[in-house]
JSON list of C-alpha atoms in Angstrom, two decimals:
[
{"chain": "A", "resi": 287, "resn": "ALA", "atom": "CA", "xyz": [0.08, 0.42, -0.64]},
{"chain": "A", "resi": 288, "resn": "GLN", "atom": "CA", "xyz": [1.48, 3.20, -0.48]},
{"chain": "A", "resi": 289, "resn": "ARG", "atom": "CA", "xyz": [2.44, 5.43, 2.89]},
{"chain": "A", "resi": 290, "resn": "VAL", "atom": "CA", "xyz": [3.14, 8.56, 3.41]},
{"chain": "A", "resi": 291, "resn": "THR", "atom": "CA", "xyz": [4.90, 8.75, 7.55]},
{"chain": "A", "resi": 292, "resn": "GLN", "atom": "CA", "xyz": [6.11, 11.86, 9.46]},
{"chain": "A", "resi": 293, "resn": "PRO", "atom": "CA", "xyz": [6.08, 10.31, 12.61]},
{"chain": "A", "resi": 294, "resn": "GLU", "atom": "CA", "xyz": [6.99, 14.03, 14.06]},
{"chain": "A", "resi": 295, "resn": "LYS", "atom": "CA", "xyz": [4.03, 15.73, 14.88]},
{"chain": "A", "resi": 296, "resn": "LEU", "atom": "CA", "xyz": [6.20, 18.45, 16.85]},
{"chain": "A", "resi": 297, "resn": "LEU", "atom": "CA", "xyz": [9.14, 19.26, 16.71]},
{"chain": "A", "resi": 298, "resn": "SER", "atom": "CA", "xyz": [10.98, 21.82, 18.73]},
{"chain": "A", "resi": 299, "resn": "VAL", "atom": "CA", "xyz": [14.29, 23.48, 17.66]},
{"chain": "A", "resi": 300, "resn": "PHE", "atom": "CA", "xyz": [16.31, 26.59, 19.08]},
{"chain": "A", "resi": 301, "resn": "LYS", "atom": "CA", "xyz": [17.55, 28.87, 16.37]},
{"chain": "A", "resi": 302, "resn": "GLY", "atom": "CA", "xyz": [21.10, 27.85, 14.75]},
{"chain": "A", "resi": 303, "resn": "ALA", "atom": "CA", "xyz": [20.38, 24.48, 15.68]},
{"chain": "A", "resi": 304, "resn": "PRO", "atom": "CA", "xyz": [20.20, 21.61, 12.97]},
{"chain": "A", "resi": 305, "resn": "VAL", "atom": "CA", "xyz": [16.60, 21.02, 12.08]},
{"chain": "A", "resi": 306, "resn": "GLU", "atom": "CA", "xyz": [15.63, 17.13, 10.43]},
{"chain": "A", "resi": 307, "resn": "LEU", "atom": "CA", "xyz": [12.15, 16.24, 9.57]},
{"chain": "A", "resi": 308, "resn": "LYS", "atom": "CA", "xyz": [11.83, 12.67, 9.36]},
{"chain": "A", "resi": 309, "resn": "CYS", "atom": "CA", "xyz": [9.33, 10.80, 5.84]},
{"chain": "A", "resi": 310, "resn": "ASN", "atom": "CA", "xyz": [9.35, 7.75, 5.25]},
{"chain": "A", "resi": 311, "resn": "TYR", "atom": "CA", "xyz": [7.39, 6.40, 2.11]},
{"chain": "A", "resi": 312, "resn": "SER", "atom": "CA", "xyz": [6.22, 2.78, 1.34]},
{"chain": "A", "resi": 313, "resn": "TYR", "atom": "CA", "xyz": [5.50, 2.71, -2.81]},
{"chain": "A", "resi": 314, "resn": "SER", "atom": "CA", "xyz": [6.08, -0.53, -4.94]},
{"chain": "A", "resi": 315, "resn": "GLY", "atom": "CA", "xyz": [6.93, 1.76, -8.34]},
{"chain": "A", "resi": 316, "resn": "SER", "atom": "CA", "xyz": [9.95, 4.69, -8.57]},
{"chain": "A", "resi": 317, "resn": "PRO", "atom": "CA", "xyz": [8.53, 7.81, -6.26]},
{"chain": "A", "resi": 318, "resn": "GLU", "atom": "CA", "xyz": [8.28, 11.45, -6.46]},
{"chain": "A", "resi": 319, "resn": "LEU", "atom": "CA", "xyz": [8.66, 12.85, -3.36]},
{"chain": "A", "resi": 320, "resn": "PHE", "atom": "CA", "xyz": [8.38, 16.37, -2.64]},
{"chain": "A", "resi": 321, "resn": "TRP", "atom": "CA", "xyz": [8.06, 18.43, 0.36]},
{"chain": "A", "resi": 322, "resn": "TYR", "atom": "CA", "xyz": [5.06, 21.35, 0.66]},
{"chain": "A", "resi": 323, "resn": "VAL", "atom": "CA", "xyz": [5.35, 24.46, 3.30]},
{"chain": "A", "resi": 324, "resn": "GLN", "atom": "CA", "xyz": [2.97, 26.01, 4.96]},
{"chain": "A", "resi": 325, "resn": "TYR", "atom": "CA", "xyz": [3.88, 29.27, 7.43]},
{"chain": "A", "resi": 326, "resn": "SER", "atom": "CA", "xyz": [0.34, 30.73, 8.90]},
{"chain": "A", "resi": 327, "resn": "ARG", "atom": "CA", "xyz": [-1.89, 31.99, 6.81]},
{"chain": "A", "resi": 328, "resn": "GLN", "atom": "CA", "xyz": [0.12, 31.00, 3.70]},
{"chain": "A", "resi": 329, "resn": "ARG", "atom": "CA", "xyz": [-1.25, 28.71, 1.38]},
{"chain": "A", "resi": 330, "resn": "LEU", "atom": "CA", "xyz": [1.05, 25.53, 0.73]},
{"chain": "A", "resi": 331, "resn": "GLN", "atom": "CA", "xyz": [3.84, 26.20, -1.46]},
{"chain": "A", "resi": 332, "resn": "LEU", "atom": "CA", "xyz": [6.09, 23.58, -3.15]},
{"chain": "A", "resi": 333, "resn": "LEU", "atom": "CA", "xyz": [9.58, 23.56, -1.35]},
{"chain": "A", "resi": 334, "resn": "LEU", "atom": "CA", "xyz": [11.13, 21.16, -2.80]},
{"chain": "A", "resi": 335, "resn": "ARG", "atom": "CA", "xyz": [11.02, 17.89, -5.36]},
{"chain": "A", "resi": 336, "resn": "HIS", "atom": "CA", "xyz": [14.02, 14.89, -4.86]},
{"chain": "A", "resi": 337, "resn": "ILE", "atom": "CA", "xyz": [13.96, 14.48, -9.00]},
{"chain": "A", "resi": 338, "resn": "SER", "atom": "CA", "xyz": [15.73, 18.59, -9.42]},
{"chain": "A", "resi": 339, "resn": "ARG", "atom": "CA", "xyz": [17.74, 18.19, -6.45]},
{"chain": "A", "resi": 340, "resn": "GLU", "atom": "CA", "xyz": [17.46, 21.80, -5.18]},
{"chain": "A", "resi": 341, "resn": "SER", "atom": "CA", "xyz": [18.67, 23.23, -1.84]},
{"chain": "A", "resi": 342, "resn": "ILE", "atom": "CA", "xyz": [15.89, 25.65, -1.35]},
{"chain": "A", "resi": 343, "resn": "LYS", "atom": "CA", "xyz": [15.84, 28.71, 1.58]},
{"chain": "A", "resi": 344, "resn": "GLY", "atom": "CA", "xyz": [18.45, 25.83, 3.15]},
{"chain": "A", "resi": 345, "resn": "PHE", "atom": "CA", "xyz": [16.78, 23.18, 3.04]},
{"chain": "A", "resi": 346, "resn": "THR", "atom": "CA", "xyz": [17.83, 20.12, 0.83]},
{"chain": "A", "resi": 347, "resn": "ALA", "atom": "CA", "xyz": [16.60, 16.48, 1.31]},
{"chain": "A", "resi": 348, "resn": "ASP", "atom": "CA", "xyz": [17.77, 13.70, -0.38]},
{"chain": "A", "resi": 349, "resn": "LEU", "atom": "CA", "xyz": [15.93, 10.26, -1.67]},
{"chain": "A", "resi": 350, "resn": "ASN", "atom": "CA", "xyz": [17.03, 6.87, -0.01]},
{"chain": "A", "resi": 351, "resn": "LYS", "atom": "CA", "xyz": [15.78, 4.20, -1.52]},
{"chain": "A", "resi": 352, "resn": "GLY", "atom": "CA", "xyz": [17.03, 1.61, 0.53]},
{"chain": "A", "resi": 353, "resn": "GLU", "atom": "CA", "xyz": [15.43, 3.19, 3.84]},
{"chain": "A", "resi": 354, "resn": "THR", "atom": "CA", "xyz": [12.50, 4.42, 1.54]},
{"chain": "A", "resi": 355, "resn": "SER", "atom": "CA", "xyz": [13.17, 7.90, 3.58]},
{"chain": "A", "resi": 356, "resn": "PHE", "atom": "CA", "xyz": [12.91, 11.75, 2.35]},
{"chain": "A", "resi": 357, "resn": "HIS", "atom": "CA", "xyz": [14.18, 13.01, 5.31]},
{"chain": "A", "resi": 358, "resn": "LEU", "atom": "CA", "xyz": [14.46, 17.48, 5.11]},
{"chain": "A", "resi": 359, "resn": "LYS", "atom": "CA", "xyz": [18.05, 19.07, 7.00]},
{"chain": "A", "resi": 360, "resn": "LYS", "atom": "CA", "xyz": [18.51, 22.19, 7.18]},
{"chain": "A", "resi": 361, "resn": "PRO", "atom": "CA", "xyz": [21.86, 22.86, 9.19]},
{"chain": "A", "resi": 362, "resn": "PHE", "atom": "CA", "xyz": [21.15, 26.77, 10.76]},
{"chain": "A", "resi": 363, "resn": "ALA", "atom": "CA", "xyz": [17.14, 26.49, 11.61]},
{"chain": "A", "resi": 364, "resn": "GLN", "atom": "CA", "xyz": [16.12, 29.81, 11.19]},
{"chain": "A", "resi": 365, "resn": "GLU", "atom": "CA", "xyz": [12.80, 32.00, 13.22]},
{"chain": "A", "resi": 366, "resn": "GLU", "atom": "CA", "xyz": [11.38, 32.33, 10.03]},
{"chain": "A", "resi": 367, "resn": "ASP", "atom": "CA", "xyz": [11.21, 28.82, 9.10]},
{"chain": "A", "resi": 368, "resn": "SER", "atom": "CA", "xyz": [8.62, 27.90, 11.45]},
{"chain": "A", "resi": 369, "resn": "ALA", "atom": "CA", "xyz": [5.69, 26.32, 9.28]},
{"chain": "A", "resi": 370, "resn": "MET", "atom": "CA", "xyz": [3.55, 23.00, 8.67]},
{"chain": "A", "resi": 371, "resn": "TYR", "atom": "CA", "xyz": [5.83, 21.14, 6.51]},
{"chain": "A", "resi": 372, "resn": "TYR", "atom": "CA", "xyz": [4.27, 17.71, 4.42]},
{"chain": "A", "resi": 373, "resn": "CYS", "atom": "CA", "xyz": [5.63, 15.18, 2.35]},
{"chain": "A", "resi": 374, "resn": "ALA", "atom": "CA", "xyz": [4.02, 14.44, -0.51]},
{"chain": "A", "resi": 375, "resn": "LEU", "atom": "CA", "xyz": [4.41, 11.33, -2.15]},
{"chain": "A", "resi": 376, "resn": "LEU", "atom": "CA", "xyz": [3.31, 10.97, -5.97]},
{"chain": "A", "resi": 377, "resn": "THR", "atom": "CA", "xyz": [1.06, 8.00, -6.96]},
{"chain": "A", "resi": 378, "resn": "ASP", "atom": "CA", "xyz": [0.15, 8.12, -10.54]},
{"chain": "A", "resi": 379, "resn": "SER", "atom": "CA", "xyz": [1.98, 9.01, -13.66]},
{"chain": "A", "resi": 380, "resn": "TRP", "atom": "CA", "xyz": [-1.89, 11.89, -13.11]},
{"chain": "A", "resi": 381, "resn": "GLY", "atom": "CA", "xyz": [-0.21, 13.31, -11.21]},
{"chain": "A", "resi": 382, "resn": "LYS", "atom": "CA", "xyz": [-2.13, 12.67, -7.69]},
{"chain": "A", "resi": 383, "resn": "LEU", "atom": "CA", "xyz": [0.20, 13.77, -4.27]},
{"chain": "A", "resi": 384, "resn": "GLN", "atom": "CA", "xyz": [-0.70, 11.46, -1.35]},
{"chain": "A", "resi": 385, "resn": "PHE", "atom": "CA", "xyz": [0.61, 13.46, 1.74]},
{"chain": "A", "resi": 386, "resn": "GLY", "atom": "CA", "xyz": [2.24, 12.85, 5.55]},
{"chain": "A", "resi": 387, "resn": "ALA", "atom": "CA", "xyz": [0.61, 14.00, 8.77]},
{"chain": "A", "resi": 388, "resn": "GLY", "atom": "CA", "xyz": [2.96, 17.16, 8.63]},
{"chain": "A", "resi": 389, "resn": "THR", "atom": "CA", "xyz": [5.15, 18.51, 11.26]},
{"chain": "A", "resi": 390, "resn": "GLN", "atom": "CA", "xyz": [4.42, 21.84, 12.14]},
{"chain": "A", "resi": 391, "resn": "VAL", "atom": "CA", "xyz": [8.12, 23.38, 12.75]},
{"chain": "A", "resi": 392, "resn": "VAL", "atom": "CA", "xyz": [8.76, 25.88, 15.76]},
{"chain": "A", "resi": 393, "resn": "VAL", "atom": "CA", "xyz": [12.27, 27.83, 16.37]},
{"chain": "A", "resi": 394, "resn": "THR", "atom": "CA", "xyz": [13.10, 29.27, 19.11]},
{"chain": "A", "resi": 395, "resn": "PRO", "atom": "CA", "xyz": [15.11, 32.69, 19.39]},
{"chain": "B", "resi": 259, "resn": "SER", "atom": "CA", "xyz": [4.11, 28.53, -11.81]},
{"chain": "B", "resi": 260, "resn": "ALA", "atom": "CA", "xyz": [0.46, 29.19, -13.06]},
{"chain": "B", "resi": 261, "resn": "VAL", "atom": "CA", "xyz": [-1.48, 31.37, -10.30]},
{"chain": "B", "resi": 262, "resn": "ILE", "atom": "CA", "xyz": [-4.51, 30.04, -8.65]},
{"chain": "B", "resi": 263, "resn": "SER", "atom": "CA", "xyz": [-7.20, 31.89, -7.75]},
{"chain": "B", "resi": 264, "resn": "GLN", "atom": "CA", "xyz": [-9.93, 29.86, -5.25]},
{"chain": "B", "resi": 265, "resn": "LYS", "atom": "CA", "xyz": [-13.43, 31.73, -3.92]},
{"chain": "B", "resi": 266, "resn": "PRO", "atom": "CA", "xyz": [-14.53, 31.56, -2.36]},
{"chain": "B", "resi": 267, "resn": "SER", "atom": "CA", "xyz": [-11.75, 31.80, 0.42]},
{"chain": "B", "resi": 268, "resn": "ARG", "atom": "CA", "xyz": [-14.36, 30.75, 4.01]},
{"chain": "B", "resi": 269, "resn": "ASP", "atom": "CA", "xyz": [-17.54, 30.65, 4.45]},
{"chain": "B", "resi": 270, "resn": "ILE", "atom": "CA", "xyz": [-20.45, 29.39, 7.05]},
{"chain": "B", "resi": 271, "resn": "CYS", "atom": "CA", "xyz": [-22.83, 27.73, 5.82]},
{"chain": "B", "resi": 272, "resn": "GLN", "atom": "CA", "xyz": [-25.96, 25.99, 7.75]},
{"chain": "B", "resi": 273, "resn": "ARG", "atom": "CA", "xyz": [-26.31, 22.04, 7.60]},
{"chain": "B", "resi": 274, "resn": "GLY", "atom": "CA", "xyz": [-28.71, 21.04, 4.57]},
{"chain": "B", "resi": 275, "resn": "THR", "atom": "CA", "xyz": [-27.13, 23.16, 2.08]},
{"chain": "B", "resi": 276, "resn": "SER", "atom": "CA", "xyz": [-24.77, 23.52, -0.45]},
{"chain": "B", "resi": 277, "resn": "LEU", "atom": "CA", "xyz": [-21.70, 25.34, -0.85]},
{"chain": "B", "resi": 278, "resn": "THR", "atom": "CA", "xyz": [-19.74, 25.78, -4.78]},
{"chain": "B", "resi": 279, "resn": "ILE", "atom": "CA", "xyz": [-16.13, 26.73, -4.47]},
{"chain": "B", "resi": 280, "resn": "GLN", "atom": "CA", "xyz": [-14.48, 28.18, -7.81]},
{"chain": "B", "resi": 281, "resn": "CYS", "atom": "CA", "xyz": [-11.13, 27.38, -8.82]},
{"chain": "B", "resi": 282, "resn": "GLN", "atom": "CA", "xyz": [-9.66, 29.40, -11.53]},
{"chain": "B", "resi": 283, "resn": "VAL", "atom": "CA", "xyz": [-6.08, 29.50, -13.37]},
{"chain": "B", "resi": 284, "resn": "ASP", "atom": "CA", "xyz": [-4.30, 31.76, -15.10]},
{"chain": "B", "resi": 285, "resn": "SER", "atom": "CA", "xyz": [-3.07, 29.53, -17.75]},
{"chain": "B", "resi": 286, "resn": "GLN", "atom": "CA", "xyz": [-4.19, 26.06, -19.48]},
{"chain": "B", "resi": 287, "resn": "VAL", "atom": "CA", "xyz": [-3.77, 22.80, -17.19]},
{"chain": "B", "resi": 288, "resn": "THR", "atom": "CA", "xyz": [-5.09, 19.02, -18.60]},
{"chain": "B", "resi": 289, "resn": "MET", "atom": "CA", "xyz": [-5.49, 17.69, -14.74]},
{"chain": "B", "resi": 290, "resn": "MET", "atom": "CA", "xyz": [-7.22, 19.71, -11.87]},
{"chain": "B", "resi": 291, "resn": "PHE", "atom": "CA", "xyz": [-6.81, 18.68, -8.33]},
{"chain": "B", "resi": 292, "resn": "TRP", "atom": "CA", "xyz": [-9.45, 19.28, -5.09]},
{"chain": "B", "resi": 293, "resn": "TYR", "atom": "CA", "xyz": [-8.31, 17.91, -1.85]},
{"chain": "B", "resi": 294, "resn": "ARG", "atom": "CA", "xyz": [-9.97, 18.28, 0.99]},
{"chain": "B", "resi": 295, "resn": "GLN", "atom": "CA", "xyz": [-7.54, 19.47, 4.68]},
{"chain": "B", "resi": 296, "resn": "GLN", "atom": "CA", "xyz": [-9.61, 18.31, 7.75]},
{"chain": "B", "resi": 297, "resn": "PRO", "atom": "CA", "xyz": [-9.20, 19.93, 11.14]},
{"chain": "B", "resi": 298, "resn": "GLY", "atom": "CA", "xyz": [-6.10, 19.66, 12.40]},
{"chain": "B", "resi": 299, "resn": "GLN", "atom": "CA", "xyz": [-5.34, 16.66, 9.55]},
{"chain": "B", "resi": 300, "resn": "SER", "atom": "CA", "xyz": [-3.23, 16.20, 6.22]},
{"chain": "B", "resi": 301, "resn": "LEU", "atom": "CA", "xyz": [-4.60, 17.35, 3.05]},
{"chain": "B", "resi": 302, "resn": "THR", "atom": "CA", "xyz": [-6.62, 14.36, 1.24]},
{"chain": "B", "resi": 303, "resn": "LEU", "atom": "CA", "xyz": [-7.66, 14.02, -2.25]},
{"chain": "B", "resi": 304, "resn": "ILE", "atom": "CA", "xyz": [-11.38, 14.18, -3.71]},
{"chain": "B", "resi": 305, "resn": "ALA", "atom": "CA", "xyz": [-10.97, 14.17, -6.85]},
{"chain": "B", "resi": 306, "resn": "THR", "atom": "CA", "xyz": [-9.33, 14.37, -10.06]},
{"chain": "B", "resi": 307, "resn": "ALA", "atom": "CA", "xyz": [-10.96, 16.37, -12.71]},
{"chain": "B", "resi": 308, "resn": "ASN", "atom": "CA", "xyz": [-9.70, 16.17, -16.39]},
{"chain": "B", "resi": 309, "resn": "GLN", "atom": "CA", "xyz": [-11.89, 18.98, -19.12]},
{"chain": "B", "resi": 310, "resn": "GLY", "atom": "CA", "xyz": [-14.18, 16.82, -20.89]},
{"chain": "B", "resi": 311, "resn": "SER", "atom": "CA", "xyz": [-15.43, 14.30, -19.11]},
{"chain": "B", "resi": 312, "resn": "GLU", "atom": "CA", "xyz": [-16.62, 13.39, -15.76]},
{"chain": "B", "resi": 313, "resn": "ALA", "atom": "CA", "xyz": [-14.37, 13.20, -12.30]},
{"chain": "B", "resi": 314, "resn": "THR", "atom": "CA", "xyz": [-12.30, 11.10, -11.50]},
{"chain": "B", "resi": 315, "resn": "TYR", "atom": "CA", "xyz": [-13.03, 10.43, -7.45]},
{"chain": "B", "resi": 316, "resn": "GLU", "atom": "CA", "xyz": [-11.04, 9.21, -4.30]},
{"chain": "B", "resi": 317, "resn": "SER", "atom": "CA", "xyz": [-12.66, 5.71, -1.80]},
{"chain": "B", "resi": 318, "resn": "GLY", "atom": "CA", "xyz": [-14.77, 7.41, 0.50]},
{"chain": "B", "resi": 319, "resn": "PHE", "atom": "CA", "xyz": [-16.04, 10.44, -1.84]},
{"chain": "B", "resi": 320, "resn": "VAL", "atom": "CA", "xyz": [-18.73, 10.24, -3.92]},
{"chain": "B", "resi": 321, "resn": "ILE", "atom": "CA", "xyz": [-20.33, 12.73, -7.23]},
{"chain": "B", "resi": 322, "resn": "ASP", "atom": "CA", "xyz": [-23.33, 12.45, -5.66]},
{"chain": "B", "resi": 323, "resn": "LYS", "atom": "CA", "xyz": [-21.69, 14.95, -2.20]},
{"chain": "B", "resi": 324, "resn": "PHE", "atom": "CA", "xyz": [-19.02, 16.36, -4.68]},
{"chain": "B", "resi": 325, "resn": "PRO", "atom": "CA", "xyz": [-19.80, 16.98, -8.19]},
{"chain": "B", "resi": 326, "resn": "ILE", "atom": "CA", "xyz": [-17.09, 19.19, -9.69]},
{"chain": "B", "resi": 327, "resn": "SER", "atom": "CA", "xyz": [-17.38, 20.35, -13.47]},
{"chain": "B", "resi": 328, "resn": "ARG", "atom": "CA", "xyz": [-15.03, 21.55, -15.27]},
{"chain": "B", "resi": 329, "resn": "PRO", "atom": "CA", "xyz": [-15.35, 23.32, -18.73]},
{"chain": "B", "resi": 330, "resn": "ASN", "atom": "CA", "xyz": [-12.59, 24.63, -20.03]},
{"chain": "B", "resi": 331, "resn": "LEU", "atom": "CA", "xyz": [-9.04, 24.61, -19.33]},
{"chain": "B", "resi": 332, "resn": "THR", "atom": "CA", "xyz": [-8.67, 27.38, -16.34]},
{"chain": "B", "resi": 333, "resn": "PHE", "atom": "CA", "xyz": [-11.35, 26.44, -14.73]},
{"chain": "B", "resi": 334, "resn": "SER", "atom": "CA", "xyz": [-12.91, 24.37, -12.19]},
{"chain": "B", "resi": 335, "resn": "THR", "atom": "CA", "xyz": [-15.92, 24.01, -9.56]},
{"chain": "B", "resi": 336, "resn": "LEU", "atom": "CA", "xyz": [-16.62, 21.65, -6.19]},
{"chain": "B", "resi": 337, "resn": "THR", "atom": "CA", "xyz": [-19.76, 22.01, -4.99]},
{"chain": "B", "resi": 338, "resn": "VAL", "atom": "CA", "xyz": [-20.27, 20.33, -1.60]},
{"chain": "B", "resi": 339, "resn": "SER", "atom": "CA", "xyz": [-23.96, 18.49, -1.05]},
{"chain": "B", "resi": 340, "resn": "ASN", "atom": "CA", "xyz": [-26.27, 18.49, 1.78]},
{"chain": "B", "resi": 341, "resn": "MET", "atom": "CA", "xyz": [-23.50, 19.94, 4.45]},
{"chain": "B", "resi": 342, "resn": "SER", "atom": "CA", "xyz": [-23.26, 18.75, 7.55]},
{"chain": "B", "resi": 343, "resn": "PRO", "atom": "CA", "xyz": [-20.92, 19.25, 10.44]},
{"chain": "B", "resi": 344, "resn": "GLU", "atom": "CA", "xyz": [-18.21, 16.84, 9.43]},
{"chain": "B", "resi": 345, "resn": "ASP", "atom": "CA", "xyz": [-18.12, 18.89, 6.20]},
{"chain": "B", "resi": 346, "resn": "SER", "atom": "CA", "xyz": [-15.96, 21.37, 8.01]},
{"chain": "B", "resi": 347, "resn": "SER", "atom": "CA", "xyz": [-13.09, 22.06, 6.41]},
{"chain": "B", "resi": 348, "resn": "ILE", "atom": "CA", "xyz": [-10.79, 23.73, 4.04]},
{"chain": "B", "resi": 349, "resn": "TYR", "atom": "CA", "xyz": [-11.15, 22.85, 0.99]},
{"chain": "B", "resi": 350, "resn": "LEU", "atom": "CA", "xyz": [-8.08, 22.71, -2.06]},
{"chain": "B", "resi": 351, "resn": "CYS", "atom": "CA", "xyz": [-7.79, 22.89, -5.49]},
{"chain": "B", "resi": 352, "resn": "SER", "atom": "CA", "xyz": [-4.34, 22.24, -7.31]},
{"chain": "B", "resi": 353, "resn": "VAL", "atom": "CA", "xyz": [-2.56, 21.56, -10.66]},
{"chain": "B", "resi": 354, "resn": "GLU", "atom": "CA", "xyz": [0.56, 20.92, -12.04]},
{"chain": "B", "resi": 355, "resn": "THR", "atom": "CA", "xyz": [2.72, 22.90, -13.43]},
{"chain": "B", "resi": 356, "resn": "ALA", "atom": "CA", "xyz": [5.89, 22.18, -15.10]},
{"chain": "B", "resi": 357, "resn": "ASN", "atom": "CA", "xyz": [8.76, 22.36, -13.37]},
{"chain": "B", "resi": 358, "resn": "TYR", "atom": "CA", "xyz": [7.27, 23.69, -10.37]},
{"chain": "B", "resi": 359, "resn": "GLY", "atom": "CA", "xyz": [5.59, 19.92, -9.17]},
{"chain": "B", "resi": 360, "resn": "TYR", "atom": "CA", "xyz": [2.32, 20.88, -7.99]},
{"chain": "B", "resi": 361, "resn": "THR", "atom": "CA", "xyz": [0.36, 24.14, -7.49]},
{"chain": "B", "resi": 362, "resn": "PHE", "atom": "CA", "xyz": [-2.30, 25.04, -5.27]},
{"chain": "B", "resi": 363, "resn": "GLY", "atom": "CA", "xyz": [-4.72, 26.78, -4.03]},
{"chain": "B", "resi": 364, "resn": "SER", "atom": "CA", "xyz": [-5.02, 29.62, -0.92]},
{"chain": "B", "resi": 365, "resn": "GLY", "atom": "CA", "xyz": [-7.45, 27.07, -0.11]},
{"chain": "B", "resi": 366, "resn": "THR", "atom": "CA", "xyz": [-11.88, 27.78, 1.23]},
{"chain": "B", "resi": 367, "resn": "ARG", "atom": "CA", "xyz": [-12.63, 26.83, 4.39]},
{"chain": "B", "resi": 368, "resn": "LEU", "atom": "CA", "xyz": [-16.22, 25.98, 5.67]},
{"chain": "B", "resi": 369, "resn": "THR", "atom": "CA", "xyz": [-17.86, 26.49, 8.56]},
{"chain": "B", "resi": 370, "resn": "VAL", "atom": "CA", "xyz": [-21.25, 23.82, 8.90]},
{"chain": "B", "resi": 371, "resn": "VAL", "atom": "CA", "xyz": [-23.81, 25.25, 11.47]}
]
């Protein structure tokens, strides 16, 4: 069965500390994964996708097929990183996304 | 990336009534997607709308409850019919944009009283 698991509902970190948001997936095919972010009172927006291998706002995520993971990392958290983060898996060629439960990140000064 | 205008942004409705949510995209897109985000929950796909054909609904969602229209390549509507308090959610539309993944509207926050 297709599944996206984000085990942490809430992640509280200090400014300047590293942050890692976990995402594990279950998918029989070749996965395409995304991280979306939702800042307070803003719409959901794409943070990064694994096929582009970009670093956005200092965040990176590497697809590890052996561990079926796509963890999101940032070496030095900033207060503006406080937001809700969703990991998502593309489940078919028509564009259906399956979302994880989300992780709320709170960065305190 | 595509710009999506979704309206209304919020509404408070009486149970038993229906609400139609509109989604307008500034470019032509093949597929449009409708999601629901219940309070404190993640996003769940309701249906996929392809222009010129009936929408494809996910398990747990039916056309009688969530009829969808897709009259052209830039517009779609989702109706939430015969509403009950359990339908109180945020409803979002989404489209795929080349090189940008999937773009989402700002959502419609529905409260049913």
